[in-house]
mmCIF file of C-alpha atoms in Angstrom:
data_model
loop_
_atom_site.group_PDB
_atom_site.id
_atom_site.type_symbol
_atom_site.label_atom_id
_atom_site.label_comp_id
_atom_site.label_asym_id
_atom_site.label_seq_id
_atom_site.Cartn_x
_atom_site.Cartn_y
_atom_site.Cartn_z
ATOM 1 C CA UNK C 27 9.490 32.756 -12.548
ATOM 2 C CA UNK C 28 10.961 29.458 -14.182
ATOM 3 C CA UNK C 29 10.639 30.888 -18.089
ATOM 4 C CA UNK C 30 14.398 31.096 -19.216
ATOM 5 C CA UNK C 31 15.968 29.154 -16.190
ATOM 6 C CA UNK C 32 17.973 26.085 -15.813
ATOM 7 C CA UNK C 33 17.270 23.202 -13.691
ATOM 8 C CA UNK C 34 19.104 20.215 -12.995
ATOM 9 C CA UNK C 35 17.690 17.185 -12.076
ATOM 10 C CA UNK C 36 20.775 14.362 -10.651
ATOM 11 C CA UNK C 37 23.462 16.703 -10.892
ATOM 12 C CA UNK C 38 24.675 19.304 -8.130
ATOM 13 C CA UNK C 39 24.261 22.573 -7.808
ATOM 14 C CA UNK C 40 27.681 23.609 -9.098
ATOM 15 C CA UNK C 41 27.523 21.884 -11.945
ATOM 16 C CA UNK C 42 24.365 23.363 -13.107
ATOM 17 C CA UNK C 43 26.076 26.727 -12.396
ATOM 18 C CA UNK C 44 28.564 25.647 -14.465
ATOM 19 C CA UNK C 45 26.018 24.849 -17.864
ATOM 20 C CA UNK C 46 23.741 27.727 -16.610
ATOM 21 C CA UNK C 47 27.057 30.654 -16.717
ATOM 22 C CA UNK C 48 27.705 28.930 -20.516
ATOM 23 C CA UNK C 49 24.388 29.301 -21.411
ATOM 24 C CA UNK C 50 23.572 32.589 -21.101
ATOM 25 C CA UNK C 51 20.317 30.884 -18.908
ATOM 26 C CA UNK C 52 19.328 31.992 -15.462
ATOM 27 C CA UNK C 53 20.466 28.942 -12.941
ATOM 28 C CA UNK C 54 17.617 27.659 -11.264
ATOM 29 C CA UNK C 55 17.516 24.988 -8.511
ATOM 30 C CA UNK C 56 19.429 21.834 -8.699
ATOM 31 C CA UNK C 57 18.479 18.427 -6.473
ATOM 32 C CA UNK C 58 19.184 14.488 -6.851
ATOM 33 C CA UNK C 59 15.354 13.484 -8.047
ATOM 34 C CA UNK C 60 12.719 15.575 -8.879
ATOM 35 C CA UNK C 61 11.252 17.204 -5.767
ATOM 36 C CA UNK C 62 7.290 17.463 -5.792
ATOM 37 C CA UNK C 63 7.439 20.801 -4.942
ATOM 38 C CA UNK C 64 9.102 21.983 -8.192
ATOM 39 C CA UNK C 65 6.896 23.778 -10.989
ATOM 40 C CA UNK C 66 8.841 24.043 -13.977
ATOM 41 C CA UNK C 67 6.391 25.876 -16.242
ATOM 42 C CA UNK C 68 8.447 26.883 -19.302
ATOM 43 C CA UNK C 69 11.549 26.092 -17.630
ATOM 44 C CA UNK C 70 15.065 24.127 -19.313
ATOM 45 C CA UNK C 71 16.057 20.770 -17.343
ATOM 46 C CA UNK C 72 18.911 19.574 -17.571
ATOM 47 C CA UNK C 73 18.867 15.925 -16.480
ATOM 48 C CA UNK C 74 21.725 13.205 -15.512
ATOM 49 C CA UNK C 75 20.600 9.311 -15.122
ATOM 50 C CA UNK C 76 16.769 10.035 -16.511
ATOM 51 C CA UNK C 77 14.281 7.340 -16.561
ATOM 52 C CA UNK C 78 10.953 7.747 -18.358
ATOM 53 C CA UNK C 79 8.658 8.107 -15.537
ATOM 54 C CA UNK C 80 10.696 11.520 -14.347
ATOM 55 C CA UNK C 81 11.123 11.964 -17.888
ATOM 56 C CA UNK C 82 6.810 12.326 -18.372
ATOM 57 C CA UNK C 83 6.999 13.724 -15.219
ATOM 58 C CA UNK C 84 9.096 16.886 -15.961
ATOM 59 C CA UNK C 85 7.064 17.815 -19.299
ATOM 60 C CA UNK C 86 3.542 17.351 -17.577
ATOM 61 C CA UNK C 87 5.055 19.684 -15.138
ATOM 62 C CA UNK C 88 5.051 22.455 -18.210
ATOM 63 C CA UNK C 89 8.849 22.112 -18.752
ATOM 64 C CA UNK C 90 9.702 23.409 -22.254
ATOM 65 C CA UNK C 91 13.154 21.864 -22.730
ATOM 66 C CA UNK C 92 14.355 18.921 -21.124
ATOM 67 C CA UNK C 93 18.257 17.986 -22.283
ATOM 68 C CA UNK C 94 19.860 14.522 -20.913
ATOM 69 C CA UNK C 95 23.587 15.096 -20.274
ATOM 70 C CA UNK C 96 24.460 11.721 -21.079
ATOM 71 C CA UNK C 97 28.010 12.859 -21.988
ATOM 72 C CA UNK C 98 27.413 16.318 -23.403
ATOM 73 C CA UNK C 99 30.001 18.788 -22.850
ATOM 74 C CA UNK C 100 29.148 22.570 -21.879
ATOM 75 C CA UNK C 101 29.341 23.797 -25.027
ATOM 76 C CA UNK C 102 27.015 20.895 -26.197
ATOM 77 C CA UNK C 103 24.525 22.009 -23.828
ATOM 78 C CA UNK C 104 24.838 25.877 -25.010
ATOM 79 C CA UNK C 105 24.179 25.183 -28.093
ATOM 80 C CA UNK C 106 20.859 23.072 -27.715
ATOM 81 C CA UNK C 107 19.469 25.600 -25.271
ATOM 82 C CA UNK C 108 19.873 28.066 -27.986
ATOM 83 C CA UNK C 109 17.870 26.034 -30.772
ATOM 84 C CA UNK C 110 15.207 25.295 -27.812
ATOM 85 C CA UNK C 111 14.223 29.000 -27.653
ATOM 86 C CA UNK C 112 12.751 29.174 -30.734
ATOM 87 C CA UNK C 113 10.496 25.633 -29.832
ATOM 88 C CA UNK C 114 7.800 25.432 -27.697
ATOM 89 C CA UNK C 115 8.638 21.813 -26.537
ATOM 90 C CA UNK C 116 12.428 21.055 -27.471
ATOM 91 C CA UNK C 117 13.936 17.252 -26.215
ATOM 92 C CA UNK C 118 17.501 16.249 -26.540
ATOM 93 C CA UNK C 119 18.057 12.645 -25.838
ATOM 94 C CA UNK C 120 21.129 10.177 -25.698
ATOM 95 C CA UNK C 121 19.476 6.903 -28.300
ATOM 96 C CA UNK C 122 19.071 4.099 -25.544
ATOM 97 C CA UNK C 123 16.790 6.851 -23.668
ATOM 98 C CA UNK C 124 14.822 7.351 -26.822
ATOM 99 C CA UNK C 125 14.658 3.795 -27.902
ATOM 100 C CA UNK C 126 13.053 3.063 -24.379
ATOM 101 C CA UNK C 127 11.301 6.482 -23.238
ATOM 102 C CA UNK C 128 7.408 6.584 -24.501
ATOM 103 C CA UNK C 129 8.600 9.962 -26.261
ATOM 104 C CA UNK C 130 5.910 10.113 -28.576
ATOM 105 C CA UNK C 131 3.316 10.087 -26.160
ATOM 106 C CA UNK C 132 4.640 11.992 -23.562
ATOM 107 C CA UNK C 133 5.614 15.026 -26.301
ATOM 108 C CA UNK C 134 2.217 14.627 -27.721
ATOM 109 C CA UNK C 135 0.945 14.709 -23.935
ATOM 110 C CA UNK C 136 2.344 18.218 -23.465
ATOM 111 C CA UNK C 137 1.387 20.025 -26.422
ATOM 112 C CA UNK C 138 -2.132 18.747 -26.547
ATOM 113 C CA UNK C 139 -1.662 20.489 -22.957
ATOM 114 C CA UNK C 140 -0.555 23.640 -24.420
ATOM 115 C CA UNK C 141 -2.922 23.571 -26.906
ATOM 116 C CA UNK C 142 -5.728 20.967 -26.372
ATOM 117 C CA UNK C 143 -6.921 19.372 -30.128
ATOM 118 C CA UNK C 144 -9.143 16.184 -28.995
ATOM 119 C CA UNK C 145 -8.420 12.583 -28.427
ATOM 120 C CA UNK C 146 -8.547 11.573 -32.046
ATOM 121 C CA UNK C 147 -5.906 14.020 -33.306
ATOM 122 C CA UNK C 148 -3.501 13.027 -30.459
ATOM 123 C CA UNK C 149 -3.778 9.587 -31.459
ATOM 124 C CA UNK C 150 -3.136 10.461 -35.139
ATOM 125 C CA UNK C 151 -0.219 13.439 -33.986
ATOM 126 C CA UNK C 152 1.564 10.190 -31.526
ATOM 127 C CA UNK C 153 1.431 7.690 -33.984
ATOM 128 C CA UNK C 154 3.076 9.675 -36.907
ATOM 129 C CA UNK C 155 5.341 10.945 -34.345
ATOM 130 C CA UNK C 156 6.247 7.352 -32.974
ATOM 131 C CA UNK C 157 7.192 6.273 -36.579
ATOM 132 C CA UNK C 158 9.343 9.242 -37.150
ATOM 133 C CA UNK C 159 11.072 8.865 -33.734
ATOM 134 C CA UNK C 160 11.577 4.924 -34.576
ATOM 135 C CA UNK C 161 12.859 5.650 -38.200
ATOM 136 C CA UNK C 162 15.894 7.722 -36.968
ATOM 137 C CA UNK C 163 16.260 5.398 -34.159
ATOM 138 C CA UNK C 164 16.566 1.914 -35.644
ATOM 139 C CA UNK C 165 17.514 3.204 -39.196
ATOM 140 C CA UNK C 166 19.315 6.455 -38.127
ATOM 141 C CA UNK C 167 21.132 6.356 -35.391
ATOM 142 C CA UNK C 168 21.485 2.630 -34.623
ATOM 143 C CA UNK C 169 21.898 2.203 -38.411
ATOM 144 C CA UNK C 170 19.975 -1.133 -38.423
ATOM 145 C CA UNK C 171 17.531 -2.727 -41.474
ATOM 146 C CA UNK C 172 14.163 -3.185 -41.289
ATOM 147 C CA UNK C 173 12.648 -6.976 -41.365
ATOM 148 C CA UNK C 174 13.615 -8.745 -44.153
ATOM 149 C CA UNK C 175 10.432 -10.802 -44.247
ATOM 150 C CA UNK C 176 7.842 -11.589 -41.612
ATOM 151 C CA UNK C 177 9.431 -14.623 -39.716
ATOM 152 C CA UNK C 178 10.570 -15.143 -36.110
ATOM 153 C CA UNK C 179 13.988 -15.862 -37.648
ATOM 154 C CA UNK C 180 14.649 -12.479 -39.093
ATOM 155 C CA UNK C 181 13.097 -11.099 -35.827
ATOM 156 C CA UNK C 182 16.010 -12.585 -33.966
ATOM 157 C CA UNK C 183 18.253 -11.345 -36.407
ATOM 158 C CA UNK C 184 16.642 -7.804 -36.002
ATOM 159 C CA UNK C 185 16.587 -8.249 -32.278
ATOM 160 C CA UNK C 186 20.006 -9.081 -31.472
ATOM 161 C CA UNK C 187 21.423 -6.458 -34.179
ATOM 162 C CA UNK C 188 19.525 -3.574 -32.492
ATOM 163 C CA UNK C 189 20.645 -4.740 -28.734
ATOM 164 C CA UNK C 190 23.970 -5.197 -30.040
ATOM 165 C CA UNK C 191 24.130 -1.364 -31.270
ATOM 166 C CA UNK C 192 22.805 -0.181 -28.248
ATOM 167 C CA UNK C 193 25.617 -1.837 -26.003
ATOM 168 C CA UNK C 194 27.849 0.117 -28.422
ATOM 169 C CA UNK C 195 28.893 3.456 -26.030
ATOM 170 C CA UNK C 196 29.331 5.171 -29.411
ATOM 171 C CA UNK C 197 25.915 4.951 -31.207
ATOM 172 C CA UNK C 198 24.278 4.404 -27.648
ATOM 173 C CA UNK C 199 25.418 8.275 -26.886
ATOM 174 C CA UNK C 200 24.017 9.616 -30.545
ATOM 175 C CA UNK C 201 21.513 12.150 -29.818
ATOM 176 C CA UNK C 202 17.980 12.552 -30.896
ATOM 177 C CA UNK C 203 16.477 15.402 -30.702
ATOM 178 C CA UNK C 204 12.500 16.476 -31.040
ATOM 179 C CA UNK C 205 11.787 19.944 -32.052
ATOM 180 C CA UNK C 206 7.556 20.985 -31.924
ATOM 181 C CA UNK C 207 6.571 24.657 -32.238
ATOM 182 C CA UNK C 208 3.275 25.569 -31.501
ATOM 183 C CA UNK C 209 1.970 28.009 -34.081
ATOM 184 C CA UNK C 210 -1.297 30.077 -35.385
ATOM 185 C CA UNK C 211 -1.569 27.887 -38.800
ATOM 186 C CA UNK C 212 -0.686 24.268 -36.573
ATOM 187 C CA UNK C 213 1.851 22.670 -35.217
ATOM 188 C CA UNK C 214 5.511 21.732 -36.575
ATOM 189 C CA UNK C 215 7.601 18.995 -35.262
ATOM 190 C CA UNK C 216 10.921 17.837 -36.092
ATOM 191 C CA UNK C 217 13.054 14.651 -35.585
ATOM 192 C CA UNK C 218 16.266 15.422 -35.716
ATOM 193 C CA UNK C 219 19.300 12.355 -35.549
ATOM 194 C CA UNK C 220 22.741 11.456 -36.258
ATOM 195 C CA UNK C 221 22.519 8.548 -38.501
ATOM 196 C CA UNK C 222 23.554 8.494 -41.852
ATOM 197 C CA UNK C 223 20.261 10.541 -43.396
ATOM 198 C CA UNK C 224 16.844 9.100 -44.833
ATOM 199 C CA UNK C 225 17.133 8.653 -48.814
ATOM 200 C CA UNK C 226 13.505 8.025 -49.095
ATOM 201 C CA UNK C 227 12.957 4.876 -51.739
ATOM 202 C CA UNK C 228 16.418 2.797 -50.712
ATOM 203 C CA UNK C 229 14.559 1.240 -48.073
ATOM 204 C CA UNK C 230 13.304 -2.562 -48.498
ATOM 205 C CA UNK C 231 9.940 -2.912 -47.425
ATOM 206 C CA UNK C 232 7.894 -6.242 -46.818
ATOM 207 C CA UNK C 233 4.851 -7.557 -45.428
ATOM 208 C CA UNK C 234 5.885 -6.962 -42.025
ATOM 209 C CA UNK C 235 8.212 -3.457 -42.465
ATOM 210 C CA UNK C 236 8.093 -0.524 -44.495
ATOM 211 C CA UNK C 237 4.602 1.007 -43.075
ATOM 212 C CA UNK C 238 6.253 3.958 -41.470
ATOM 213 C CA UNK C 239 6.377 6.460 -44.228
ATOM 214 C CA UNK C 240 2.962 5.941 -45.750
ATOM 215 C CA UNK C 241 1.779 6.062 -42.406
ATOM 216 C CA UNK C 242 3.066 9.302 -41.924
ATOM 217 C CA UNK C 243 1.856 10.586 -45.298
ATOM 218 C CA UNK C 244 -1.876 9.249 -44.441
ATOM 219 C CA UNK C 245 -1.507 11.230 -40.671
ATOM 220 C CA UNK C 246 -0.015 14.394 -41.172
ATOM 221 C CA UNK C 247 -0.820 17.782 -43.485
ATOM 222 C CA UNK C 248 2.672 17.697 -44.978
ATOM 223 C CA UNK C 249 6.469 16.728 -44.056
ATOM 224 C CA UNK C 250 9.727 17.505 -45.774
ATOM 225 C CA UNK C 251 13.022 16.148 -44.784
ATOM 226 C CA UNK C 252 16.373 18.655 -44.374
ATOM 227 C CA UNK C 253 19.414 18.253 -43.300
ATOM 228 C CA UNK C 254 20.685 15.601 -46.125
ATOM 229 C CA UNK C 255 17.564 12.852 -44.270
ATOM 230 C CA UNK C 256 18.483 13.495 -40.689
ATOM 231 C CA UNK C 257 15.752 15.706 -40.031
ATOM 232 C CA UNK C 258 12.116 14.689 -40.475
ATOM 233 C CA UNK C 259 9.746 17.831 -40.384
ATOM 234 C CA UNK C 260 6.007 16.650 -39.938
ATOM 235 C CA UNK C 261 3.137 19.531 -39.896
ATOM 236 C CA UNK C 262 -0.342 19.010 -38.518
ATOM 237 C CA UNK C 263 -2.995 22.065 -39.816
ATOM 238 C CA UNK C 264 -5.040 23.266 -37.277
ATOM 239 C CA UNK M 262 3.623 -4.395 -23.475
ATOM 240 C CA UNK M 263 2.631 -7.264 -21.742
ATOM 241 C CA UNK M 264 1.026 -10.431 -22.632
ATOM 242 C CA UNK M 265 -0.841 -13.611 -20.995
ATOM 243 C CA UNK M 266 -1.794 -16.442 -22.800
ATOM 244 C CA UNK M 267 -4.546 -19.246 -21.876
ATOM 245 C CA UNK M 268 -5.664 -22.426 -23.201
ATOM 246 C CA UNK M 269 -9.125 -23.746 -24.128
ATOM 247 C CA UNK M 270 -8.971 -26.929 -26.056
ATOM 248 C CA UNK M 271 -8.340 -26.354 -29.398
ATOM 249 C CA UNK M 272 -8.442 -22.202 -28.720
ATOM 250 C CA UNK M 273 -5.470 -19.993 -27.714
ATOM 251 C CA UNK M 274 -5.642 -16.817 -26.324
ATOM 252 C CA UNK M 275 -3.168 -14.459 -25.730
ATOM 253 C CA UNK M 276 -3.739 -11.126 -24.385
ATOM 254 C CA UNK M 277 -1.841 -8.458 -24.915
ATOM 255 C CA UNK M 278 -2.063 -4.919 -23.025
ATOM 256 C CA UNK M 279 -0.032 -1.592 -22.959
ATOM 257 C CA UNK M 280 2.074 -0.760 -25.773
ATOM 258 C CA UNK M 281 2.891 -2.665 -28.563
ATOM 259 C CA UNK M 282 6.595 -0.602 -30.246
ATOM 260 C CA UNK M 283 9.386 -0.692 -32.112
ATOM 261 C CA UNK M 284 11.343 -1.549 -28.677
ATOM 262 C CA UNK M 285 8.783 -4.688 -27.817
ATOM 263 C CA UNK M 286 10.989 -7.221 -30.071
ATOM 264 C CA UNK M 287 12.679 -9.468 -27.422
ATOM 265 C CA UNK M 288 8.414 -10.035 -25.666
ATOM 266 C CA UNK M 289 7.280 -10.406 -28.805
ATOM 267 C CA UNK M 290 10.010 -13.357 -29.568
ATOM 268 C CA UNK M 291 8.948 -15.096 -26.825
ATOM 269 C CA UNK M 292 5.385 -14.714 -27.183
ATOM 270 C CA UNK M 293 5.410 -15.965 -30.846
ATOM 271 C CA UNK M 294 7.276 -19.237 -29.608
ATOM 272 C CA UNK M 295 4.621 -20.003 -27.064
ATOM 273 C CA UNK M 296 2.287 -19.528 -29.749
ATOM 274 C CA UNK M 297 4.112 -21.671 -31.842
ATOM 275 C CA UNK M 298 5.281 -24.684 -29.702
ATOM 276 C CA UNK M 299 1.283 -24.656 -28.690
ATOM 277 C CA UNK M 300 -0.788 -27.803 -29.888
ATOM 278 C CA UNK M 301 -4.213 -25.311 -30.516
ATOM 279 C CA UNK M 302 -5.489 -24.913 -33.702
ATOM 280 C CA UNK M 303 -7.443 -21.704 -33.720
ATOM 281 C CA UNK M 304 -5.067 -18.615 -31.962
ATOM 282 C CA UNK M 305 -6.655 -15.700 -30.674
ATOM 283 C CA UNK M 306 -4.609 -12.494 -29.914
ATOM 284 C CA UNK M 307 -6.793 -9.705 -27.835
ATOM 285 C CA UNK M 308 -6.301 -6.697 -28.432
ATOM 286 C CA UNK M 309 -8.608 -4.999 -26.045
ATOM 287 C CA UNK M 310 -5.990 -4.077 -23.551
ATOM 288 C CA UNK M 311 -3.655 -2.615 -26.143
ATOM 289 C CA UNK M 312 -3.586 0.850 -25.785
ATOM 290 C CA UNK M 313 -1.258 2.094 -28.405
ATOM 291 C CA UNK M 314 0.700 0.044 -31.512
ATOM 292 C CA UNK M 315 3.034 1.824 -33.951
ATOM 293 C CA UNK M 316 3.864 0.543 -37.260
ATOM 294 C CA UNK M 317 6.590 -2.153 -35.902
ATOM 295 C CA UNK M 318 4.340 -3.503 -33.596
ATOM 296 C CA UNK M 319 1.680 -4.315 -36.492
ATOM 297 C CA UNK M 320 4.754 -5.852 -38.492
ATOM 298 C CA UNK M 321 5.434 -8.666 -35.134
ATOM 299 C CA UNK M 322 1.744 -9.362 -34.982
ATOM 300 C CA UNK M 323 1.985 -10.545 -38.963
ATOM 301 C CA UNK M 324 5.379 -12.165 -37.648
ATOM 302 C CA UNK M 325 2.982 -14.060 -35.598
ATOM 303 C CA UNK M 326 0.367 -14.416 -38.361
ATOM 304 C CA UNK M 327 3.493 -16.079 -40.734
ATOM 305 C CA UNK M 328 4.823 -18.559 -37.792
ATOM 306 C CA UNK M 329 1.235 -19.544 -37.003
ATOM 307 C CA UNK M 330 -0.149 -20.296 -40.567
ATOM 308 C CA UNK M 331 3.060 -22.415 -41.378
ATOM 309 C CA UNK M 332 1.777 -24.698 -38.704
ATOM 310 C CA UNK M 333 -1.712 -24.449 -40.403
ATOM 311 C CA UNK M 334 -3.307 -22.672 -37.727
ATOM 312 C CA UNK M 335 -5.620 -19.971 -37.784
ATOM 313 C CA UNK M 336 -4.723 -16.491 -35.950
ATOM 314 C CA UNK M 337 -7.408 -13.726 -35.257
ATOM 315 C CA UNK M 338 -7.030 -10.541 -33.935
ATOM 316 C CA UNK M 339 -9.965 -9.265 -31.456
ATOM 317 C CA UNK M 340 -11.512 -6.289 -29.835
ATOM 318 C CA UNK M 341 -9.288 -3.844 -30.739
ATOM 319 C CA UNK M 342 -10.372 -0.280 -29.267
ATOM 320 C CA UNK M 343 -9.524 3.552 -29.643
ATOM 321 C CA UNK M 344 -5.856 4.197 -31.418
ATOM 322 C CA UNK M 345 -5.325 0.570 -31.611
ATOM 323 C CA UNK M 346 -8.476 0.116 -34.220
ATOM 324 C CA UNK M 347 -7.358 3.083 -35.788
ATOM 325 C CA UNK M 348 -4.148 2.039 -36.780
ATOM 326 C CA UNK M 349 -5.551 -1.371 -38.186
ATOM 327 C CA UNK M 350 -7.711 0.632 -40.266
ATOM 328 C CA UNK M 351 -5.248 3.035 -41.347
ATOM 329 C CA UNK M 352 -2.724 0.387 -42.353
ATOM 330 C CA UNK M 353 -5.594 -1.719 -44.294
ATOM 331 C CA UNK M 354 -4.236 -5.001 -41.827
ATOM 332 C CA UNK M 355 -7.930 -6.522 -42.481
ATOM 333 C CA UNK M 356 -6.291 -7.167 -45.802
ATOM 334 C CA UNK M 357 -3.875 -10.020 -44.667
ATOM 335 C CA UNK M 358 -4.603 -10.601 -41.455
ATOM 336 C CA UNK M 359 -8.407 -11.989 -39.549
ATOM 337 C CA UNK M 360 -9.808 -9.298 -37.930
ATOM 338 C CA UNK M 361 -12.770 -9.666 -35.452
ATOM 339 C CA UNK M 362 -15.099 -7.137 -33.071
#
């Protein structure tokens, strides 16, 4: 039975015991990688030093949470396993994982396991999903502008500001979070970050930035921010 | 994402496959000064091999449009498939940018 128990992929077994006890969560098995042997249907990981591949890996094995330590204390943990019960895919993230995970796609992935709804809606479901995720990435928690205008020299300017954030240990640590329930009426998902919250409008757009909301508007059946712009909530009707 | 780019004369192709995101900025730099520094007049980008471009990704390629046409040169996307032409239709890009089969 994994439903309701911790795992804990790179970190020992005593430390797992140690976020498990906190959490009010049934300990489960801990190990270095992620053995092949280990089915994790509707099961919590808790991960130290994830990459993406083991990342895709854990949610195609029917995971329902997965949480990156990456610096979160016990209580930290606690708390997100407590929001995850009431998701049926819940992903907590430091932002350099999220910047370079496919997290879009491999969320989308899993639910359209759960629940299959054909090629064309999971390429509609990932793409409004992407934007979101990149919104409170670049704009929330890295804090950085858009394009200014469509040249290679505001690229550079763009490039070097976001790698310059992400070498910072303080932003690089900021969580994001990705919250999708399953339901009778469709599916809900929510991106949830630290920056300083979307004011939608206050955003220059050009020629070569500033598709990602209408985008979003064209893909989904509705979406609301909360949380003063830190949470995006996007809803796909069945 | 990934990219290759060959030479034909006049023609320039560059091929691009995997995934063209927000995170592809430092590829796409370098990909836009090959395109730029070469001496072909008509620039071709495939698309075939993409399998998956977010809203960024479209905002690099007209990057790429910008630093080409400056030179006078012509770029043309082609053969985009699945997500990838769904996107371009979504986001109107026929409207500033050559789109081809």
């Amino acid at each position: 039975m994994q439903a309701n128990t911790l795992y804990g992929v790179g970190l020992s077994a005593e430390r797992l015991e140690e976020f498990a006890s906190a959490s009010a969560i049934g300990c489960g098995r801990a190990a270095t990688g992620l053995p092949a042997d280990w089915e994790l249907d509707g099961a919590a990981v808790l991960a130290a030093n994830l990459d993406d591949e083991s990342f895709g890996e854990i949610l195609s094995r029917g995971a329902r949470t997965c949480i990156e330590i990456g610096g979160l204390a016990v209580a930290d943990v606690a708390e997100s396993l407590r929001l995850a019960r009431t998701s049926s895919i819940f992903v907590s993230l430091t932002t350099v994982s999220a910047y370079r995970f496919q997290l879009a796609h491999r969320i989308v992935q899993a639910l359209d396991r759960r629940q299959p709804v054909g090629e064309e809606r999971c390429y509609d479901m990932e793409l409004a999903l992407q934007e979101a995720i990149s919104n409170a990435v670049i704009h929330g928690n890295l804090s950085v502008h858009s394009l200014e205008n469509p040249s290679l020299t505001a690229l550079e300017r763009f490039s070097n500001e976001v790698e310059g954030r992400l070498a910072d240990p303080e932003l690089a640590c900021q969580r994001l979070k990705v919250a999708a329930l399953l339901g009778d009426g469709g599916i809900a998902i929510d991106v949830i970050d630290q920056g300083p919250g979307f004011v939608p409008g206050t955003r220059k757009s050009s020629v070569a930035s500033g598709r990602g909301i209408s985008l979003i508007e064209t893909l989904v059946s509705g979406w609301e921010l909360l949380d003063d712009g830190r949470r995006i909530r996007l809803r796909f009707d069945r | 994402m990934d990219y290759r780019i060959e030479q034909n004369g006049a023609e320039l192709k560059i091929s691009l496959s995997g995934r063209l995101t927000f995170n592809d900025h430092g590829k796409v730099r370098a990909m836009i000064q090959e395109m730029v520094q070469s001496s072909a007049n008509r620039q071709i980008l495939v698309i075939s091999g993409l399998e998956f471009v977010d809203s960024s990704g479209l905002g690099m390629i007209l990057v790429a449009r910008e630093e080409v046409s400056q030179l006078n040169k012509n770029l043309t996307l082609r053969g985009a498939q699945g997500q990838v032409k769904r996107v371009l239709t979504v986001a109107q890009l026929g409207k500033v940018i050559d789109i081809e089969d």
